[in-house]
Amino acid sequence: MDRIEAMKVFVAALDEGSLAGAGRRLARSPAAVSRAIALLEQHIGAELLHRTTRTLKLSEAGERYASACRRILADLEEAELSAAGERVAPRGTLTISAPPISGEEILRPILDAYLEAYPEVSVNLVLLDRYASLVEEGIDVALRVAELPDSSLVAVRVGGDVKRVVVASPRYLAGHPPLLEPADLGRHRIITTTHFGHDAWVFPPAAGSAVSRSVHFKPRLVVNSVRAALASAVDGHGVTRLYTYHVAERVQDGSLKVLLRNAEPSALPVHLLTPQGRISVPKVRAFMDFAVPRLRAEFSRLSVQAQAFQG
């Protein structure tokens, strides 16, 4: 087995979480998988993986080497596809990351249709409440709701009216002090998620000021699930802050009320991101061409929905 093939085995083991999983994915025996890892470790002179009976954990050297392997394999794929030119149809596994709710409810139906249109492509959809490093984590495309820093990533805008809103249930509000300005949050039970700030929320400057307002608090509930935070707020257990598309249905049916409307931050853009060079890979190009107009239509619909309940 040459080093490139061994790298593929190594990366597959990381993606699958086990040597056995890598063997199943690549149709290799357990012995062949172990030999591939051993070949790499012997070549670089360092242990790459800490193995137990159930888990794999990267060593410090393994973390650095894994990032390099992903870059090398991606570059190799791009070189082969470039040489083949237009004769290559979309195929292979497309890895996409997205926030959990937008990934499940907005992107997933589009992916289902994409897979029907391109039978030679498989998709690995990774739902994350954090920003993934696309190159280091082997991600082809990411759906991201945020202002983007300058980077080498290719960004295609698919929406631009997603706001962060503070909400609570009428039942909760009936039994607690009025919440008329951000400073009032200190008198309330806060339900927050790690993605939205677990001990402070930032608001635009007050009238006549140029300094953003940062309101610190001690949350009663911190949870890494938007669905859990939403459900807790609907059940009357506190105040939470989420995106407009998270809460739209609950606001429309009266389960939640939008608060602090005069202190809402500016709307955030939504982009599809892909590393430089990946856009030329047929499976990525086909996905971008397929998904962008559909995502724009869906986020436009959600924007109209949000304006209706905020108006």
PDB file of C-alpha atoms in Angstrom:
ATOM      1  CA  MET A   1       0.000   0.000   0.000  1.00  0.00           C
ATOM      2  CA  ASP A   2       1.425   3.388  -0.968  1.00  0.00           C
ATOM      3  CA  ARG A   3       1.323   6.463   1.201  1.00  0.00           C
ATOM      4  CA  ILE A   4      -1.608   8.111  -0.622  1.00  0.00           C
ATOM      5  CA  GLU A   5      -3.768   5.035  -0.085  1.00  0.00           C
ATOM      6  CA  ALA A   6      -2.647   4.919   3.545  1.00  0.00           C
ATOM      7  CA  MET A   7      -3.658   8.573   3.957  1.00  0.00           C
ATOM      8  CA  LYS A   8      -7.126   7.728   2.596  1.00  0.00           C
ATOM      9  CA  VAL A   9      -7.430   4.981   5.189  1.00  0.00           C
ATOM     10  CA  PHE A  10      -6.253   7.327   7.956  1.00  0.00           C
ATOM     11  CA  VAL A  11      -8.786  10.024   7.015  1.00  0.00           C
ATOM     12  CA  ALA A  12     -11.570   7.451   6.658  1.00  0.00           C
ATOM     13  CA  ALA A  13     -10.809   6.156  10.165  1.00  0.00           C
ATOM     14  CA  LEU A  14     -11.153   9.690  11.537  1.00  0.00           C
ATOM     15  CA  ASP A  15     -14.390  10.311   9.652  1.00  0.00           C
ATOM     16  CA  GLU A  16     -15.907   6.982  10.707  1.00  0.00           C
ATOM     17  CA  GLY A  17     -14.581   7.123  14.269  1.00  0.00           C
ATOM     18  CA  SER A  18     -13.000   3.685  14.181  1.00  0.00           C
ATOM     19  CA  LEU A  19     -10.622   1.444  12.244  1.00  0.00           C
ATOM     20  CA  ALA A  20     -13.455  -1.015  11.662  1.00  0.00           C
ATOM     21  CA  GLY A  21     -15.580   1.779  10.179  1.00  0.00           C
ATOM     22  CA  ALA A  22     -12.756   2.726   7.832  1.00  0.00           C
ATOM     23  CA  GLY A  23     -12.489  -0.878   6.733  1.00  0.00           C
ATOM     24  CA  ARG A  24     -16.206  -1.071   5.955  1.00  0.00           C
ATOM     25  CA  ARG A  25     -16.159   2.231   4.067  1.00  0.00           C
ATOM     26  CA  LEU A  26     -13.139   1.308   1.956  1.00  0.00           C
ATOM     27  CA  ALA A  27     -13.854  -2.439   1.705  1.00  0.00           C
ATOM     28  CA  ARG A  28     -10.573  -3.339   3.412  1.00  0.00           C
ATOM     29  CA  SER A  29      -9.829  -5.935   6.054  1.00  0.00           C
ATOM     30  CA  PRO A  30      -9.079  -4.880   9.643  1.00  0.00           C
ATOM     31  CA  ALA A  31      -5.498  -6.051   9.148  1.00  0.00           C
ATOM     32  CA  ALA A  32      -5.083  -3.889   6.031  1.00  0.00           C
ATOM     33  CA  VAL A  33      -6.418  -0.835   7.878  1.00  0.00           C
ATOM     34  CA  SER A  34      -4.037  -1.389  10.788  1.00  0.00           C
ATOM     35  CA  ARG A  35      -1.112  -1.832   8.383  1.00  0.00           C
ATOM     36  CA  ALA A  36      -1.965   1.455   6.675  1.00  0.00           C
ATOM     37  CA  ILE A  37      -1.886   3.379   9.957  1.00  0.00           C
ATOM     38  CA  ALA A  38       1.309   1.632  10.997  1.00  0.00           C
ATOM     39  CA  LEU A  39       2.928   2.521   7.664  1.00  0.00           C
ATOM     40  CA  LEU A  40       2.221   6.205   8.183  1.00  0.00           C
ATOM     41  CA  GLU A  41       3.372   6.165  11.806  1.00  0.00           C
ATOM     42  CA  GLN A  42       6.593   4.404  10.816  1.00  0.00           C
ATOM     43  CA  HIS A  43       7.201   6.893   8.014  1.00  0.00           C
ATOM     44  CA  ILE A  44       6.804  10.023  10.151  1.00  0.00           C
ATOM     45  CA  GLY A  45       8.245   8.467  13.294  1.00  0.00           C
ATOM     46  CA  ALA A  46       5.386   9.394  15.612  1.00  0.00           C
ATOM     47  CA  GLU A  47       2.148   7.902  16.912  1.00  0.00           C
ATOM     48  CA  LEU A  48      -0.875   9.335  15.095  1.00  0.00           C
ATOM     49  CA  LEU A  49      -3.716   7.734  17.025  1.00  0.00           C
ATOM     50  CA  HIS A  50      -4.367   6.789  20.617  1.00  0.00           C
ATOM     51  CA  ARG A  51      -6.440   3.625  20.293  1.00  0.00           C
ATOM     52  CA  THR A  52      -8.862   2.080  22.784  1.00  0.00           C
ATOM     53  CA  THR A  53     -11.320  -0.738  22.222  1.00  0.00           C
ATOM     54  CA  ARG A  54     -14.064   1.768  21.396  1.00  0.00           C
ATOM     55  CA  THR A  55     -12.567   5.083  20.351  1.00  0.00           C
ATOM     56  CA  LEU A  56      -9.816   6.773  18.390  1.00  0.00           C
ATOM     57  CA  LYS A  57      -8.159   9.958  19.592  1.00  0.00           C
ATOM     58  CA  LEU A  58      -5.644  11.938  17.592  1.00  0.00           C
ATOM     59  CA  SER A  59      -2.254  12.569  19.100  1.00  0.00           C
ATOM     60  CA  GLU A  60      -0.789  16.071  18.805  1.00  0.00           C
ATOM     61  CA  ALA A  61       1.222  14.910  15.798  1.00  0.00           C
ATOM     62  CA  GLY A  62      -1.892  13.202  14.450  1.00  0.00           C
ATOM     63  CA  GLU A  63      -3.885  16.445  14.518  1.00  0.00           C
ATOM     64  CA  ARG A  64      -1.285  18.209  12.401  1.00  0.00           C
ATOM     65  CA  TYR A  65      -0.906  15.269  10.054  1.00  0.00           C
ATOM     66  CA  ALA A  66      -4.684  14.843   9.609  1.00  0.00           C
ATOM     67  CA  SER A  67      -5.041  18.440   8.381  1.00  0.00           C
ATOM     68  CA  ALA A  68      -2.169  17.928   5.946  1.00  0.00           C
ATOM     69  CA  CYS A  69      -3.656  14.654   4.675  1.00  0.00           C
ATOM     70  CA  ARG A  70      -7.018  16.264   3.990  1.00  0.00           C
ATOM     71  CA  ARG A  71      -5.364  19.064   2.016  1.00  0.00           C
ATOM     72  CA  ILE A  72      -3.221  16.632   0.018  1.00  0.00           C
ATOM     73  CA  LEU A  73      -6.148  14.362  -0.832  1.00  0.00           C
ATOM     74  CA  ALA A  74      -8.353  17.321  -1.803  1.00  0.00           C
ATOM     75  CA  ASP A  75      -5.600  18.729  -4.025  1.00  0.00           C
ATOM     76  CA  LEU A  76      -5.112  15.309  -5.632  1.00  0.00           C
ATOM     77  CA  GLU A  77      -8.835  14.999  -6.364  1.00  0.00           C
ATOM     78  CA  GLU A  78      -8.923  18.486  -7.863  1.00  0.00           C
ATOM     79  CA  ALA A  79      -5.900  17.726 -10.051  1.00  0.00           C
ATOM     80  CA  GLU A  80      -7.459  14.521 -11.364  1.00  0.00           C
ATOM     81  CA  LEU A  81     -10.792  16.206 -12.063  1.00  0.00           C
ATOM     82  CA  SER A  82      -9.101  19.140 -13.777  1.00  0.00           C
ATOM     83  CA  ALA A  83      -7.222  16.764 -16.040  1.00  0.00           C
ATOM     84  CA  ALA A  84     -10.424  14.867 -16.861  1.00  0.00           C
ATOM     85  CA  GLY A  85     -12.245  18.116 -17.680  1.00  0.00           C
ATOM     86  CA  GLU A  86     -15.933  18.221 -18.548  1.00  0.00           C
ATOM     87  CA  ARG A  87     -16.102  14.474 -19.096  1.00  0.00           C
ATOM     88  CA  VAL A  88     -16.413  13.894 -15.342  1.00  0.00           C
ATOM     89  CA  ALA A  89     -19.968  13.753 -14.022  1.00  0.00           C
ATOM     90  CA  PRO A  90     -20.700  14.673 -10.376  1.00  0.00           C
ATOM     91  CA  ARG A  91     -19.868  11.685  -8.176  1.00  0.00           C
ATOM     92  CA  GLY A  92     -18.405  10.764  -4.822  1.00  0.00           C
ATOM     93  CA  THR A  93     -19.216  11.944  -1.300  1.00  0.00           C
ATOM     94  CA  LEU A  94     -20.073  15.606  -0.713  1.00  0.00           C
ATOM     95  CA  THR A  95     -19.520  16.760   2.877  1.00  0.00           C
ATOM     96  CA  ILE A  96     -21.647  19.708   3.984  1.00  0.00           C
ATOM     97  CA  SER A  97     -21.869  21.459   7.352  1.00  0.00           C
ATOM     98  CA  ALA A  98     -24.799  23.575   8.564  1.00  0.00           C
ATOM     99  CA  PRO A  99     -26.358  24.808  11.800  1.00  0.00           C
ATOM    100  CA  PRO A 100     -28.767  22.160  13.181  1.00  0.00           C
ATOM    101  CA  ILE A 101     -32.142  23.838  12.602  1.00  0.00           C
ATOM    102  CA  SER A 102     -31.410  25.377   9.200  1.00  0.00           C
ATOM    103  CA  GLY A 103     -29.641  22.155   8.217  1.00  0.00           C
ATOM    104  CA  GLU A 104     -32.609  19.981   9.159  1.00  0.00           C
ATOM    105  CA  GLU A 105     -35.490  22.161   8.054  1.00  0.00           C
ATOM    106  CA  ILE A 106     -34.136  24.301   5.206  1.00  0.00           C
ATOM    107  CA  LEU A 107     -31.164  22.521   3.674  1.00  0.00           C
ATOM    108  CA  ARG A 108     -32.178  18.882   4.097  1.00  0.00           C
ATOM    109  CA  PRO A 109     -35.153  18.957   1.672  1.00  0.00           C
ATOM    110  CA  ILE A 110     -32.910  20.614  -0.931  1.00  0.00           C
ATOM    111  CA  LEU A 111     -30.315  17.879  -0.395  1.00  0.00           C
ATOM    112  CA  ASP A 112     -32.967  15.210  -0.922  1.00  0.00           C
ATOM    113  CA  ALA A 113     -33.831  16.741  -4.287  1.00  0.00           C
ATOM    114  CA  TYR A 114     -30.143  17.121  -5.191  1.00  0.00           C
ATOM    115  CA  LEU A 115     -29.518  13.425  -4.488  1.00  0.00           C
ATOM    116  CA  GLU A 116     -32.437  12.484  -6.717  1.00  0.00           C
ATOM    117  CA  ALA A 117     -30.949  14.596  -9.510  1.00  0.00           C
ATOM    118  CA  TYR A 118     -27.396  13.247  -9.070  1.00  0.00           C
ATOM    119  CA  PRO A 119     -27.517   9.511  -8.303  1.00  0.00           C
ATOM    120  CA  GLU A 120     -23.715   9.113  -8.318  1.00  0.00           C
ATOM    121  CA  VAL A 121     -23.278  11.538  -5.401  1.00  0.00           C
ATOM    122  CA  SER A 122     -23.669  10.767  -1.700  1.00  0.00           C
ATOM    123  CA  VAL A 123     -23.917  13.456   0.985  1.00  0.00           C
ATOM    124  CA  ASN A 124     -22.499  13.598   4.489  1.00  0.00           C
ATOM    125  CA  LEU A 125     -24.477  16.350   6.251  1.00  0.00           C
ATOM    126  CA  VAL A 126     -22.762  17.492   9.469  1.00  0.00           C
ATOM    127  CA  LEU A 127     -24.948  19.607  11.774  1.00  0.00           C
ATOM    128  CA  LEU A 128     -22.833  21.848  13.999  1.00  0.00           C
ATOM    129  CA  ASP A 129     -23.534  24.670  16.462  1.00  0.00           C
ATOM    130  CA  ARG A 130     -20.070  26.064  15.747  1.00  0.00           C
ATOM    131  CA  TYR A 131     -18.110  27.310  12.769  1.00  0.00           C
ATOM    132  CA  ALA A 132     -16.189  24.466  11.163  1.00  0.00           C
ATOM    133  CA  SER A 133     -12.757  24.837   9.612  1.00  0.00           C
ATOM    134  CA  LEU A 134     -13.588  23.677   6.119  1.00  0.00           C
ATOM    135  CA  VAL A 135     -10.139  22.635   4.940  1.00  0.00           C
ATOM    136  CA  GLU A 136      -8.953  21.066   8.195  1.00  0.00           C
ATOM    137  CA  GLU A 137     -12.218  19.163   8.735  1.00  0.00           C
ATOM    138  CA  GLY A 138     -12.604  18.008   5.153  1.00  0.00           C
ATOM    139  CA  ILE A 139     -15.830  19.945   4.460  1.00  0.00           C
ATOM    140  CA  ASP A 140     -16.729  20.767   0.861  1.00  0.00           C
ATOM    141  CA  VAL A 141     -19.506  23.285   1.501  1.00  0.00           C
ATOM    142  CA  ALA A 142     -20.821  25.093   4.595  1.00  0.00           C
ATOM    143  CA  LEU A 143     -24.071  26.964   5.163  1.00  0.00           C
ATOM    144  CA  ARG A 144     -23.262  29.877   7.477  1.00  0.00           C
ATOM    145  CA  VAL A 145     -25.394  32.575   9.103  1.00  0.00           C
ATOM    146  CA  ALA A 146     -22.919  35.337  10.014  1.00  0.00           C
ATOM    147  CA  GLU A 147     -20.958  38.340   8.865  1.00  0.00           C
ATOM    148  CA  LEU A 148     -17.953  36.860   7.109  1.00  0.00           C
ATOM    149  CA  PRO A 149     -14.361  37.859   7.802  1.00  0.00           C
ATOM    150  CA  ASP A 150     -12.030  38.280   4.867  1.00  0.00           C
ATOM    151  CA  SER A 151     -10.774  34.845   3.877  1.00  0.00           C
ATOM    152  CA  SER A 152      -9.773  32.708   0.931  1.00  0.00           C
ATOM    153  CA  LEU A 153     -13.146  30.928   0.973  1.00  0.00           C
ATOM    154  CA  VAL A 154     -15.533  31.317  -1.947  1.00  0.00           C
ATOM    155  CA  ALA A 155     -18.792  32.793  -0.564  1.00  0.00           C
ATOM    156  CA  VAL A 156     -22.156  32.886  -2.352  1.00  0.00           C
ATOM    157  CA  ARG A 157     -24.890  34.849  -0.595  1.00  0.00           C
ATOM    158  CA  VAL A 158     -28.241  33.063  -0.340  1.00  0.00           C
ATOM    159  CA  GLY A 159     -30.076  35.259   2.186  1.00  0.00           C
ATOM    160  CA  GLY A 160     -29.712  38.419   4.218  1.00  0.00           C
ATOM    161  CA  ASP A 161     -32.601  39.035   6.590  1.00  0.00           C
ATOM    162  CA  VAL A 162     -31.946  36.703   9.512  1.00  0.00           C
ATOM    163  CA  LYS A 163     -32.243  38.575  12.786  1.00  0.00           C
ATOM    164  CA  ARG A 164     -31.469  37.669  16.377  1.00  0.00           C
ATOM    165  CA  VAL A 165     -34.594  38.247  18.455  1.00  0.00           C
ATOM    166  CA  VAL A 166     -35.336  38.068  22.175  1.00  0.00           C
ATOM    167  CA  VAL A 167     -38.511  36.134  22.990  1.00  0.00           C
ATOM    168  CA  ALA A 168     -40.523  34.859  25.944  1.00  0.00           C
ATOM    169  CA  SER A 169     -43.945  33.331  26.443  1.00  0.00           C
ATOM    170  CA  PRO A 170     -46.962  35.431  27.488  1.00  0.00           C
ATOM    171  CA  ARG A 171     -47.277  33.249  30.586  1.00  0.00           C
ATOM    172  CA  TYR A 172     -43.721  34.004  31.657  1.00  0.00           C
ATOM    173  CA  LEU A 173     -44.097  37.727  30.966  1.00  0.00           C
ATOM    174  CA  ALA A 174     -47.300  37.918  32.989  1.00  0.00           C
ATOM    175  CA  GLY A 175     -45.447  36.878  36.139  1.00  0.00           C
ATOM    176  CA  HIS A 176     -42.222  38.874  35.765  1.00  0.00           C
ATOM    177  CA  PRO A 177     -41.127  42.535  35.545  1.00  0.00           C
ATOM    178  CA  PRO A 178     -41.522  44.417  32.250  1.00  0.00           C
ATOM    179  CA  LEU A 179     -38.691  43.893  29.766  1.00  0.00           C
ATOM    180  CA  LEU A 180     -38.466  47.227  27.969  1.00  0.00           C
ATOM    181  CA  GLU A 181     -34.728  47.673  27.369  1.00  0.00           C
ATOM    182  CA  PRO A 182     -31.666  45.385  27.334  1.00  0.00           C
ATOM    183  CA  ALA A 183     -30.625  46.400  30.877  1.00  0.00           C
ATOM    184  CA  ASP A 184     -33.865  44.850  32.176  1.00  0.00           C
ATOM    185  CA  LEU A 185     -32.547  41.373  31.306  1.00  0.00           C
ATOM    186  CA  GLY A 186     -30.706  41.349  34.636  1.00  0.00           C
ATOM    187  CA  ARG A 187     -34.059  40.875  36.371  1.00  0.00           C
ATOM    188  CA  HIS A 188     -35.093  37.898  34.301  1.00  0.00           C
ATOM    189  CA  ARG A 189     -34.491  34.178  33.959  1.00  0.00           C
ATOM    190  CA  ILE A 190     -32.279  33.703  30.912  1.00  0.00           C
ATOM    191  CA  ILE A 191     -32.254  30.606  28.724  1.00  0.00           C
ATOM    192  CA  THR A 192     -29.307  30.684  26.388  1.00  0.00           C
ATOM    193  CA  THR A 193     -27.286  28.569  24.013  1.00  0.00           C
ATOM    194  CA  THR A 194     -23.534  28.422  23.684  1.00  0.00           C
ATOM    195  CA  HIS A 195     -23.789  29.656  20.075  1.00  0.00           C
ATOM    196  CA  PHE A 196     -25.660  32.856  21.008  1.00  0.00           C
ATOM    197  CA  GLY A 197     -23.528  33.829  24.010  1.00  0.00           C
ATOM    198  CA  HIS A 198     -23.875  31.906  27.250  1.00  0.00           C
ATOM    199  CA  ASP A 199     -23.359  34.774  29.725  1.00  0.00           C
ATOM    200  CA  ALA A 200     -23.771  38.004  27.719  1.00  0.00           C
ATOM    201  CA  TRP A 201     -25.776  39.377  24.798  1.00  0.00           C
ATOM    202  CA  VAL A 202     -24.635  42.332  22.691  1.00  0.00           C
ATOM    203  CA  PHE A 203     -27.090  44.967  21.443  1.00  0.00           C
ATOM    204  CA  PRO A 204     -26.634  48.021  19.182  1.00  0.00           C
ATOM    205  CA  PRO A 205     -25.688  51.354  20.771  1.00  0.00           C
ATOM    206  CA  ALA A 206     -28.384  53.354  22.529  1.00  0.00           C
ATOM    207  CA  ALA A 207     -29.569  56.587  20.920  1.00  0.00           C
ATOM    208  CA  GLY A 208     -26.797  59.179  21.000  1.00  0.00           C
ATOM    209  CA  SER A 209     -24.068  56.621  21.678  1.00  0.00           C
ATOM    210  CA  ALA A 210     -21.568  54.854  19.450  1.00  0.00           C
ATOM    211  CA  VAL A 211     -20.790  52.070  21.920  1.00  0.00           C
ATOM    212  CA  SER A 212     -22.529  48.711  21.662  1.00  0.00           C
ATOM    213  CA  ARG A 213     -24.375  47.559  24.748  1.00  0.00           C
ATOM    214  CA  SER A 214     -23.169  44.292  26.278  1.00  0.00           C
ATOM    215  CA  VAL A 215     -25.571  42.892  28.857  1.00  0.00           C
ATOM    216  CA  HIS A 216     -24.058  40.317  31.192  1.00  0.00           C
ATOM    217  CA  PHE A 217     -26.160  37.851  33.151  1.00  0.00           C
ATOM    218  CA  LYS A 218     -26.068  34.561  35.004  1.00  0.00           C
ATOM    219  CA  PRO A 219     -28.233  32.213  32.928  1.00  0.00           C
ATOM    220  CA  ARG A 220     -30.634  29.806  34.571  1.00  0.00           C
ATOM    221  CA  LEU A 221     -30.278  27.355  31.688  1.00  0.00           C
ATOM    222  CA  VAL A 222     -27.438  26.951  29.192  1.00  0.00           C
ATOM    223  CA  VAL A 223     -28.065  24.357  26.496  1.00  0.00           C
ATOM    224  CA  ASN A 224     -26.306  23.423  23.256  1.00  0.00           C
ATOM    225  CA  SER A 225     -29.600  22.776  21.449  1.00  0.00           C
ATOM    226  CA  VAL A 226     -31.760  25.463  19.846  1.00  0.00           C
ATOM    227  CA  ARG A 227     -34.777  23.165  20.042  1.00  0.00           C
ATOM    228  CA  ALA A 228     -34.332  22.736  23.795  1.00  0.00           C
ATOM    229  CA  ALA A 229     -33.966  26.481  24.402  1.00  0.00           C
ATOM    230  CA  LEU A 230     -37.035  27.153  22.276  1.00  0.00           C
ATOM    231  CA  ALA A 231     -39.134  24.528  24.066  1.00  0.00           C
ATOM    232  CA  SER A 232     -38.119  25.817  27.488  1.00  0.00           C
ATOM    233  CA  ALA A 233     -39.108  29.371  26.527  1.00  0.00           C
ATOM    234  CA  VAL A 234     -42.452  28.205  25.086  1.00  0.00           C
ATOM    235  CA  ASP A 235     -43.139  26.365  28.358  1.00  0.00           C
ATOM    236  CA  GLY A 236     -42.709  29.631  30.267  1.00  0.00           C
ATOM    237  CA  HIS A 237     -39.356  29.071  31.934  1.00  0.00           C
ATOM    238  CA  GLY A 238     -37.537  32.220  30.801  1.00  0.00           C
ATOM    239  CA  VAL A 239     -36.295  34.565  28.097  1.00  0.00           C
ATOM    240  CA  THR A 240     -34.158  33.368  25.188  1.00  0.00           C
ATOM    241  CA  ARG A 241     -32.510  34.789  22.082  1.00  0.00           C
ATOM    242  CA  LEU A 242     -32.679  32.950  18.753  1.00  0.00           C
ATOM    243  CA  TYR A 243     -32.863  33.587  15.019  1.00  0.00           C
ATOM    244  CA  THR A 244     -36.137  34.726  13.466  1.00  0.00           C
ATOM    245  CA  TYR A 245     -36.608  31.471  11.571  1.00  0.00           C
ATOM    246  CA  HIS A 246     -36.222  29.502  14.813  1.00  0.00           C
ATOM    247  CA  VAL A 247     -39.177  31.245  16.471  1.00  0.00           C
ATOM    248  CA  ALA A 248     -41.436  32.300  13.571  1.00  0.00           C
ATOM    249  CA  GLU A 249     -44.084  29.605  13.978  1.00  0.00           C
ATOM    250  CA  ARG A 250     -44.249  30.013  17.753  1.00  0.00           C
ATOM    251  CA  VAL A 251     -44.637  33.781  17.467  1.00  0.00           C
ATOM    252  CA  GLN A 252     -47.359  33.394  14.871  1.00  0.00           C
ATOM    253  CA  ASP A 253     -49.351  30.950  17.016  1.00  0.00           C
ATOM    254  CA  GLY A 254     -49.007  33.161  20.108  1.00  0.00           C
ATOM    255  CA  SER A 255     -46.737  30.847  22.088  1.00  0.00           C
ATOM    256  CA  LEU A 256     -43.953  33.452  22.145  1.00  0.00           C
ATOM    257  CA  LYS A 257     -43.739  37.223  22.037  1.00  0.00           C
ATOM    258  CA  VAL A 258     -40.870  39.196  20.462  1.00  0.00           C
ATOM    259  CA  LEU A 259     -39.273  41.654  22.905  1.00  0.00           C
ATOM    260  CA  LEU A 260     -36.800  44.561  22.657  1.00  0.00           C
ATOM    261  CA  ARG A 261     -37.666  45.220  19.018  1.00  0.00           C
ATOM    262  CA  ASN A 262     -36.044  48.647  19.166  1.00  0.00           C
ATOM    263  CA  ALA A 263     -32.751  47.057  20.222  1.00  0.00           C
ATOM    264  CA  GLU A 264     -32.440  44.305  17.631  1.00  0.00           C
ATOM    265  CA  PRO A 265     -29.031  43.923  15.956  1.00  0.00           C
ATOM    266  CA  SER A 266     -28.810  44.265  12.193  1.00  0.00           C
ATOM    267  CA  ALA A 267     -29.891  41.332  10.078  1.00  0.00           C
ATOM    268  CA  LEU A 268     -27.233  38.744   9.306  1.00  0.00           C
ATOM    269  CA  PRO A 269     -26.383  37.460   5.820  1.00  0.00           C
ATOM    270  CA  VAL A 270     -26.513  33.782   4.903  1.00  0.00           C
ATOM    271  CA  HIS A 271     -23.845  32.267   2.646  1.00  0.00           C
ATOM    272  CA  LEU A 272     -22.748  29.016   1.145  1.00  0.00           C
ATOM    273  CA  LEU A 273     -18.985  28.708   1.579  1.00  0.00           C
ATOM    274  CA  THR A 274     -16.497  26.444  -0.151  1.00  0.00           C
ATOM    275  CA  PRO A 275     -12.681  26.411  -0.165  1.00  0.00           C
ATOM    276  CA  GLN A 276     -10.846  27.931  -3.117  1.00  0.00           C
ATOM    277  CA  GLY A 277     -10.429  25.289  -5.775  1.00  0.00           C
ATOM    278  CA  ARG A 278     -13.282  23.056  -4.584  1.00  0.00           C
ATOM    279  CA  ILE A 279     -15.779  25.035  -6.650  1.00  0.00           C
ATOM    280  CA  SER A 280     -14.358  23.388  -9.770  1.00  0.00           C
ATOM    281  CA  VAL A 281     -15.033  19.867  -8.457  1.00  0.00           C
ATOM    282  CA  PRO A 282     -18.136  18.609 -10.324  1.00  0.00           C
ATOM    283  CA  LYS A 283     -20.064  17.439  -7.232  1.00  0.00           C
ATOM    284  CA  VAL A 284     -19.472  20.825  -5.546  1.00  0.00           C
ATOM    285  CA  ARG A 285     -20.223  22.900  -8.644  1.00  0.00           C
ATOM    286  CA  ALA A 286     -23.405  20.920  -9.277  1.00  0.00           C
ATOM    287  CA  PHE A 287     -24.532  21.355  -5.689  1.00  0.00           C
ATOM    288  CA  MET A 288     -23.905  25.107  -5.704  1.00  0.00           C
ATOM    289  CA  ASP A 289     -25.798  25.536  -8.983  1.00  0.00           C
ATOM    290  CA  PHE A 290     -28.664  23.397  -7.651  1.00  0.00           C
ATOM    291  CA  ALA A 291     -28.884  24.745  -4.089  1.00  0.00           C
ATOM    292  CA  VAL A 292     -28.270  28.493  -4.430  1.00  0.00           C
ATOM    293  CA  PRO A 293     -31.558  29.459  -6.170  1.00  0.00           C
ATOM    294  CA  ARG A 294     -33.555  27.137  -3.886  1.00  0.00           C
ATOM    295  CA  LEU A 295     -31.944  28.502  -0.734  1.00  0.00           C
ATOM    296  CA  ARG A 296     -32.524  32.070  -1.908  1.00  0.00           C
ATOM    297  CA  ALA A 297     -36.209  31.308  -2.453  1.00  0.00           C
ATOM    298  CA  GLU A 298     -36.546  29.690   0.967  1.00  0.00           C
ATOM    299  CA  PHE A 299     -34.753  32.453   2.876  1.00  0.00           C
ATOM    300  CA  SER A 300     -36.824  35.028   0.988  1.00  0.00           C
ATOM    301  CA  ARG A 301     -39.983  33.246   2.176  1.00  0.00           C
ATOM    302  CA  LEU A 302     -38.676  33.181   5.738  1.00  0.00           C
ATOM    303  CA  SER A 303     -37.852  36.890   5.541  1.00  0.00           C
ATOM    304  CA  VAL A 304     -41.430  37.705   4.544  1.00  0.00           C
ATOM    305  CA  GLN A 305     -42.670  35.497   7.385  1.00  0.00           C
ATOM    306  CA  ALA A 306     -40.417  37.279   9.885  1.00  0.00           C
ATOM    307  CA  GLN A 307     -41.534  40.723   8.698  1.00  0.00           C
ATOM    308  CA  ALA A 308     -45.147  39.665   9.182  1.00  0.00           C
ATOM    309  CA  PHE A 309     -44.738  38.777  12.837  1.00  0.00           C
ATOM    310  CA  GLN A 310     -42.382  41.660  13.585  1.00  0.00           C
ATOM    311  CA  GLY A 311     -44.497  44.275  11.888  1.00  0.00           C
TER     312      GLY A 311
END
